Amino acid sequence: MSPPGSRPAHPRDTIARGPALAAPVSVDAAATGGAAGRPREPLPTTTPANQEATAAAPAAGIKARVQDFSFYYGPFQAVKNVSIGFAERAVTALIGPSGCGKTTLLRCFNRMHDLYPDTRYEGKIVLNPSGINIVDRRISPIEMRMRISMVFQKPNPFPKSIFENVAYGLRLRGVRSRRELADRVETALKGAALWGEVSDRLRKPAFALSGGQQQRLCIARALAVEPEIVLFDEPTSALDPIATSKIEELIHELRSRVTIIIVTHNMQQAARVSDFTAFMYLGEMVEVGRTDMMFQNPARPLTEQYISGRFG
Ligand SMILES: Nc1ncnc2c1ncn2[C@@H]1O[C@H](COP(=O)(O)OP(=O)(O)OP(=O)(O)O)[C@@H](O)[C@H]1O
Ligand SMILES: [Mg+2]
């Protein structure tokens, strides 16, 4: 039994407390491991500031590769020459102190910055397997937002019914058949572990749901268009522990189907839900590695200081 008031046990709770692992695997050594018979891409790499950073073999290939990537708000450089590969069908946690550029980097993936003037991308974010550069101005941001969905810190359902919130992206994609819409809305709501709670009130306003239900609705809306990547920006920071636990379990289940990048300030959450962790500081990527290794044996003193709560 858990003590009163404690978080419900989560299968990945043990990660951060497990026995000490061997020294971090180097990028080259890690590249030789992994799933048998699968063609392997180079592994997550690091910025020049991060030559010693570690990375471990992802279970599959790299879904998105950020290459020599910088981002500017006017003259201010918020992301500084970052290079990192995001493993396919795995969860990568993006951590770092407030203002280090986590949200900025996440928003580059679905071209959210295009909505604002005087912003600039440099370098590439290559989406595999097609190899397109997400931030190439010739690539439609609308298409990118279909292929790469985002779930925000505060649940932001549209002022529409539960059904219409989930159907929205499908209608944009040209799905007209009532039957197909109904089927796909149901599938997305089931995928977001919300169907059982809303199946009898799909036409009710989304605002009538609790905060945790609204966040799962936003996840259903993100999943409905069958994205290749789902970006989560502190998705549970406005939620209570029970709702947080549901979202964490959901993220854990989703990772077998979709590539996930999650920003979190909660180190326990990063340890519970993620396979890989990337630590940013002042716009730079300091260290990237397998979450269990990073939390038990970080390669860089700065990472160790951050994850042990000495700043941030
Ligand atoms: N629209 C903007 N215009 C100018 N500068 C911005 C803008 N948005 C963010 N910044 C700056 O870019 C840097 C990175 O901000 P960002 O929001 O990406 O940080 P973050 O790591 O997500 O922080 P937090 O953990 O507080 O959410 C900060 O210095 C911030 O002040
Ligand atoms: Mg942020």
Coordinates of C-alpha atoms and ligand atoms in Angstrom, one line a residue:
M1 CA 0.0 0.0 0.0
S2 CA 1.2 3.5 -0.7
P3 CA 1.3 5.9 2.1
P4 CA -1.6 8.4 2.2
G5 CA -1.2 11.2 -0.3
S6 CA 1.6 9.5 -2.2
R7 CA 1.5 9.3 -6.0
P8 CA 0.1 6.0 -7.3
A9 CA 2.8 3.6 -8.2
H10 CA 3.9 3.7 -11.8
P11 CA 5.7 0.9 -13.6
R12 CA 8.6 3.2 -14.4
D13 CA 9.0 4.6 -10.9
T14 CA 11.8 2.2 -10.4
I15 CA 14.0 3.7 -13.1
A16 CA 15.7 6.4 -11.0
R17 CA 16.1 4.0 -8.0
G18 CA 17.5 1.0 -9.8
P19 CA 20.9 -0.5 -9.2
A20 CA 23.8 1.7 -10.4
L21 CA 24.5 1.1 -14.0
A22 CA 27.8 0.8 -15.8
A23 CA 29.5 4.0 -17.0
P24 CA 27.7 5.8 -19.7
V25 CA 28.0 4.4 -23.1
S26 CA 29.8 6.5 -25.6
V27 CA 28.1 7.6 -28.8
D28 CA 30.2 5.2 -30.9
A29 CA 29.9 2.3 -28.6
A30 CA 26.1 2.7 -28.4
A31 CA 25.9 2.8 -32.2
T32 CA 26.8 -0.8 -32.3
G33 CA 23.9 -1.9 -30.1
G34 CA 20.1 -1.9 -30.7
A35 CA 17.4 -3.9 -32.4
A36 CA 18.8 -6.8 -34.5
G37 CA 18.4 -6.5 -38.3
R38 CA 17.3 -2.9 -38.2
P39 CA 19.2 -0.4 -40.3
R40 CA 20.7 2.1 -37.8
E41 CA 21.2 5.8 -38.3
P42 CA 23.9 7.7 -36.4
L43 CA 22.8 8.2 -32.8
P44 CA 21.9 11.4 -31.0
T45 CA 24.8 13.7 -31.3
T46 CA 25.9 16.7 -29.3
T47 CA 26.8 20.3 -29.7
P48 CA 30.5 21.4 -29.7
A49 CA 29.9 22.4 -26.1
N50 CA 29.0 18.8 -25.4
Q51 CA 31.7 16.6 -26.9
E52 CA 31.6 14.3 -23.9
A53 CA 27.9 13.9 -23.7
T54 CA 26.5 10.4 -23.8
A55 CA 23.9 8.7 -25.8
A56 CA 22.6 5.2 -25.9
A57 CA 21.1 3.1 -28.6
P58 CA 17.5 3.8 -29.2
A59 CA 15.2 0.8 -29.8
A60 CA 14.6 2.0 -33.3
G61 CA 16.0 4.7 -35.6
I62 CA 16.0 8.4 -35.4
K63 CA 12.7 10.1 -36.2
A64 CA 13.9 13.6 -36.2
R65 CA 17.4 14.9 -36.4
V66 CA 18.2 18.5 -35.3
Q67 CA 21.4 19.6 -37.0
D68 CA 23.5 22.6 -36.2
F69 CA 20.2 24.3 -35.3
S70 CA 19.8 27.8 -34.0
F71 CA 16.7 30.0 -33.4
Y72 CA 16.4 33.7 -33.0
Y73 CA 13.7 36.1 -31.7
G74 CA 14.8 39.2 -33.5
P75 CA 18.5 39.6 -32.4
F76 CA 18.2 37.3 -29.4
Q77 CA 19.5 33.8 -30.0
A78 CA 17.3 31.4 -27.9
V79 CA 18.6 28.1 -29.3
K80 CA 22.4 27.9 -29.9
N81 CA 23.8 25.5 -32.5
V82 CA 22.0 22.4 -31.2
S83 CA 22.4 18.9 -32.7
I84 CA 20.4 16.0 -31.4
G85 CA 18.6 13.0 -32.8
F86 CA 15.2 12.1 -31.4
A87 CA 14.6 8.3 -31.3
E88 CA 11.7 6.9 -33.1
R89 CA 8.8 5.5 -31.1
A90 CA 10.4 6.5 -27.8
V91 CA 9.9 9.3 -25.3
T92 CA 12.6 11.9 -25.0
A93 CA 12.4 14.3 -22.1
L94 CA 13.7 17.8 -22.6
I95 CA 14.8 19.3 -19.3
G96 CA 16.6 22.4 -18.1
P97 CA 16.1 25.6 -16.1
S98 CA 13.5 28.2 -16.9
G99 CA 14.4 30.2 -20.0
C100 CA 16.9 27.7 -21.4
G101 CA 15.0 27.3 -24.7
K102 CA 12.9 24.1 -24.2
T103 CA 9.6 25.6 -25.4
T104 CA 11.4 27.5 -28.2
L105 CA 13.0 24.3 -29.5
L106 CA 9.7 22.4 -29.3
R107 CA 7.8 25.0 -31.2
C108 CA 10.3 24.9 -34.0
F109 CA 9.1 21.4 -34.7
N110 CA 5.7 22.4 -35.8
R111 CA 6.7 25.8 -37.0
M112 CA 4.7 27.7 -34.4
H113 CA 7.2 30.6 -34.6
D114 CA 6.1 31.3 -38.2
L115 CA 3.0 32.9 -36.7
Y116 CA 5.1 35.7 -35.2
P117 CA 7.3 38.3 -37.1
D118 CA 11.0 38.7 -36.9
T119 CA 11.9 35.1 -36.0
R120 CA 14.7 33.1 -37.7
Y121 CA 15.7 29.5 -38.0
E122 CA 19.2 28.4 -38.9
G123 CA 20.3 24.8 -39.6
K124 CA 18.0 21.9 -40.1
I125 CA 15.4 19.7 -38.4
V126 CA 15.3 16.6 -40.7
L127 CA 12.2 14.4 -40.4
N128 CA 12.7 10.8 -41.3
P129 CA 12.1 8.7 -43.3
S130 CA 11.2 11.4 -45.9
G131 CA 14.3 13.4 -45.1
I132 CA 12.5 16.8 -45.4
N133 CA 13.8 19.8 -43.5
I134 CA 10.9 20.8 -41.2
V135 CA 12.0 24.4 -41.0
D136 CA 12.5 24.9 -44.8
R137 CA 10.3 27.8 -45.7
R138 CA 9.1 25.9 -48.7
I139 CA 7.5 23.3 -46.5
S140 CA 4.0 24.2 -45.4
P141 CA 3.6 24.9 -41.7
I142 CA 0.0 23.7 -41.9
E143 CA 1.2 20.3 -43.1
M144 CA 3.9 20.2 -40.4
R145 CA 1.2 20.9 -37.7
M146 CA -0.8 17.9 -39.1
R147 CA 2.3 15.6 -38.9
I148 CA 3.6 17.0 -35.7
S149 CA 1.0 17.7 -33.0
M150 CA 1.5 19.7 -29.8
V151 CA -0.1 19.5 -26.4
F152 CA 0.4 22.6 -24.3
Q153 CA 0.9 23.3 -20.6
K154 CA -2.7 24.5 -20.1
P155 CA -5.4 22.4 -21.6
N156 CA -6.7 24.5 -24.6
P157 CA -9.9 22.8 -26.0
F158 CA -11.7 24.8 -28.7
P159 CA -15.1 26.3 -27.6
K160 CA -16.8 23.4 -29.3
S161 CA -18.3 20.0 -28.3
I162 CA -16.1 17.1 -27.2
F163 CA -16.7 15.4 -30.6
E164 CA -15.9 18.5 -32.7
N165 CA -12.7 19.1 -30.8
V166 CA -11.4 15.7 -31.9
A167 CA -13.0 15.9 -35.3
Y168 CA -11.5 19.3 -36.1
G169 CA -8.2 18.2 -37.6
L170 CA -9.9 15.3 -39.4
R171 CA -12.3 17.8 -41.1
L172 CA -9.3 20.0 -42.0
R173 CA -7.8 16.9 -43.6
G174 CA -10.9 16.5 -45.7
V175 CA -12.6 13.6 -43.9
R176 CA -16.3 14.1 -44.7
S177 CA -17.9 10.7 -44.1
R178 CA -19.9 10.8 -40.8
R179 CA -19.2 7.2 -40.2
E180 CA -15.4 7.7 -40.7
L181 CA -15.4 10.8 -38.5
A182 CA -17.3 8.9 -35.7
D183 CA -14.9 5.9 -35.9
R184 CA -11.8 8.1 -35.9
V185 CA -13.0 10.3 -33.0
E186 CA -13.8 7.2 -31.0
T187 CA -10.4 5.7 -31.7
A188 CA -8.6 8.9 -30.7
L189 CA -10.6 9.2 -27.5
K190 CA -9.8 5.6 -26.7
G191 CA -6.2 6.2 -27.4
A192 CA -6.2 9.1 -25.0
A193 CA -7.9 7.0 -22.3
L194 CA -11.0 9.3 -22.3
W195 CA -13.6 7.3 -24.2
G196 CA -15.1 5.6 -21.1
E197 CA -15.7 9.0 -19.4
V198 CA -17.2 10.8 -22.4
S199 CA -18.8 8.3 -24.8
D200 CA -22.3 9.3 -23.5
R201 CA -21.8 13.0 -23.8
L202 CA -19.9 13.6 -27.0
R203 CA -22.0 16.6 -28.0
K204 CA -21.5 18.4 -24.7
P205 CA -19.1 21.4 -24.6
A206 CA -15.5 20.5 -24.0
F207 CA -15.4 23.2 -21.3
A208 CA -17.7 21.0 -19.1
L209 CA -14.8 18.5 -18.6
S210 CA -12.4 18.6 -15.7
G211 CA -8.9 20.0 -16.3
G212 CA -7.4 16.5 -16.5
Q213 CA -10.1 15.4 -18.9
Q214 CA -9.6 18.5 -21.0
Q215 CA -5.9 17.7 -21.2
R216 CA -6.7 14.1 -22.4
L217 CA -9.2 15.6 -24.9
C218 CA -6.3 17.8 -26.2
I219 CA -4.2 14.7 -26.5
A220 CA -7.1 12.9 -28.4
R221 CA -7.3 15.9 -30.7
A222 CA -3.5 15.7 -31.2
L223 CA -3.7 11.9 -31.9
A224 CA -6.7 12.0 -34.2
V225 CA -4.7 13.2 -37.2
E226 CA -2.3 10.3 -36.6
P227 CA 0.8 12.4 -36.2
E228 CA 4.4 11.2 -36.5
I229 CA 5.6 13.1 -33.5
V230 CA 3.7 14.5 -30.5
L231 CA 5.2 17.3 -28.6
F232 CA 4.2 17.8 -25.0
D233 CA 5.1 21.1 -23.3
E234 CA 4.8 20.6 -19.5
P235 CA 1.5 18.8 -20.1
T236 CA 0.8 18.0 -16.4
S237 CA 2.0 21.2 -14.7
A238 CA -1.6 22.4 -14.2
L239 CA -3.0 19.0 -13.1
D240 CA -3.5 17.2 -9.8
P241 CA -1.5 14.0 -9.0
I242 CA -4.2 11.6 -10.2
A243 CA -4.7 13.4 -13.5
T244 CA -0.9 13.6 -13.8
S245 CA -0.6 9.9 -13.3
K246 CA -3.2 9.2 -16.0
I247 CA -1.4 11.4 -18.5
E248 CA 2.0 9.8 -17.6
E249 CA 0.6 6.3 -18.2
L250 CA -0.9 7.5 -21.4
I251 CA 2.4 8.9 -22.6
H252 CA 4.1 5.6 -21.6
E253 CA 1.5 3.6 -23.7
L254 CA 1.7 6.0 -26.7
R255 CA 5.4 5.6 -27.1
S256 CA 5.0 2.2 -28.9
R257 CA 3.1 4.0 -31.7
V258 CA 4.5 7.5 -31.9
T259 CA 7.6 9.5 -31.3
I260 CA 7.2 11.7 -28.2
I261 CA 9.2 14.8 -27.0
I262 CA 8.1 16.0 -23.6
V263 CA 9.3 19.1 -21.7
T264 CA 9.1 18.8 -18.0
H265 CA 10.4 20.5 -14.9
N266 CA 9.7 17.5 -12.9
M267 CA 12.7 15.2 -12.6
Q268 CA 10.6 12.3 -11.3
Q269 CA 8.3 12.6 -14.2
A270 CA 11.2 12.7 -16.7
A271 CA 12.6 9.5 -15.0
R272 CA 9.2 7.8 -15.1
V273 CA 8.1 8.5 -18.6
S274 CA 11.1 8.9 -20.8
D275 CA 13.6 6.6 -22.5
F276 CA 16.0 9.4 -23.3
T277 CA 16.7 12.7 -21.7
A278 CA 18.2 15.9 -23.2
F279 CA 19.5 18.6 -20.8
M280 CA 19.5 22.2 -22.1
Y281 CA 21.2 25.2 -20.5
L282 CA 21.2 28.8 -21.8
G283 CA 20.1 27.7 -25.3
E284 CA 22.7 24.9 -25.6
M285 CA 22.3 21.2 -25.5
V286 CA 24.5 20.1 -22.7
E287 CA 24.0 16.4 -22.5
V288 CA 21.8 13.7 -24.2
G289 CA 21.5 10.2 -23.1
R290 CA 19.5 7.3 -21.9
T291 CA 17.4 8.5 -19.0
D292 CA 18.4 5.8 -16.6
M293 CA 22.1 6.5 -17.2
M294 CA 21.7 10.3 -17.2
F295 CA 20.0 10.2 -13.8
Q296 CA 22.4 7.8 -12.2
N297 CA 25.6 8.8 -13.8
P298 CA 25.5 12.1 -15.7
A299 CA 28.5 12.8 -17.9
R300 CA 28.7 16.5 -17.0
P301 CA 28.8 18.3 -13.7
L302 CA 26.2 20.8 -14.8
T303 CA 23.8 18.0 -15.6
E304 CA 24.4 16.5 -12.2
Q305 CA 23.9 19.8 -10.4
Y306 CA 20.6 20.4 -12.3
I307 CA 19.0 17.0 -11.8
S308 CA 20.0 16.9 -8.2
G309 CA 18.1 20.2 -7.7
R310 CA 21.1 22.5 -6.9
F311 CA 19.9 25.1 -9.4
G312 CA 17.0 25.8 -11.7
Ligands
LIG1 N1 8.4 35.7 -28.1 C1 9.7 35.9 -27.5 N2 10.4 37.0 -27.9 C2 11.6 37.2 -27.4 N3 12.3 36.3 -26.5 C3 11.6 35.2 -26.2 C4 10.3 35.0 -26.6 N4 9.8 33.8 -26.1 C5 10.8 33.4 -25.3 N5 11.9 34.2 -25.4 C6 13.2 34.1 -24.7 O1 13.8 32.9 -25.2 C7 14.5 32.2 -24.1 C8 13.9 30.8 -24.1 O2 12.6 30.8 -23.7 P1 11.7 29.5 -23.6 O3 10.3 29.9 -23.4 O4 12.0 28.7 -24.8 O5 12.3 28.8 -22.3 P2 11.9 27.5 -21.5 O6 13.1 26.7 -21.4 O7 10.7 26.9 -22.2 O8 11.5 28.1 -20.1 P3 10.3 27.7 -19.0 O9 10.9 26.4 -18.4 O10 10.2 28.8 -18.1 O11 9.1 27.4 -19.8 C9 14.2 33.0 -22.8 O12 15.3 33.8 -22.6 C10 13.0 33.8 -23.2 O13 12.9 35.0 -22.5
MG2 MG 8.7 26.6 -21.6

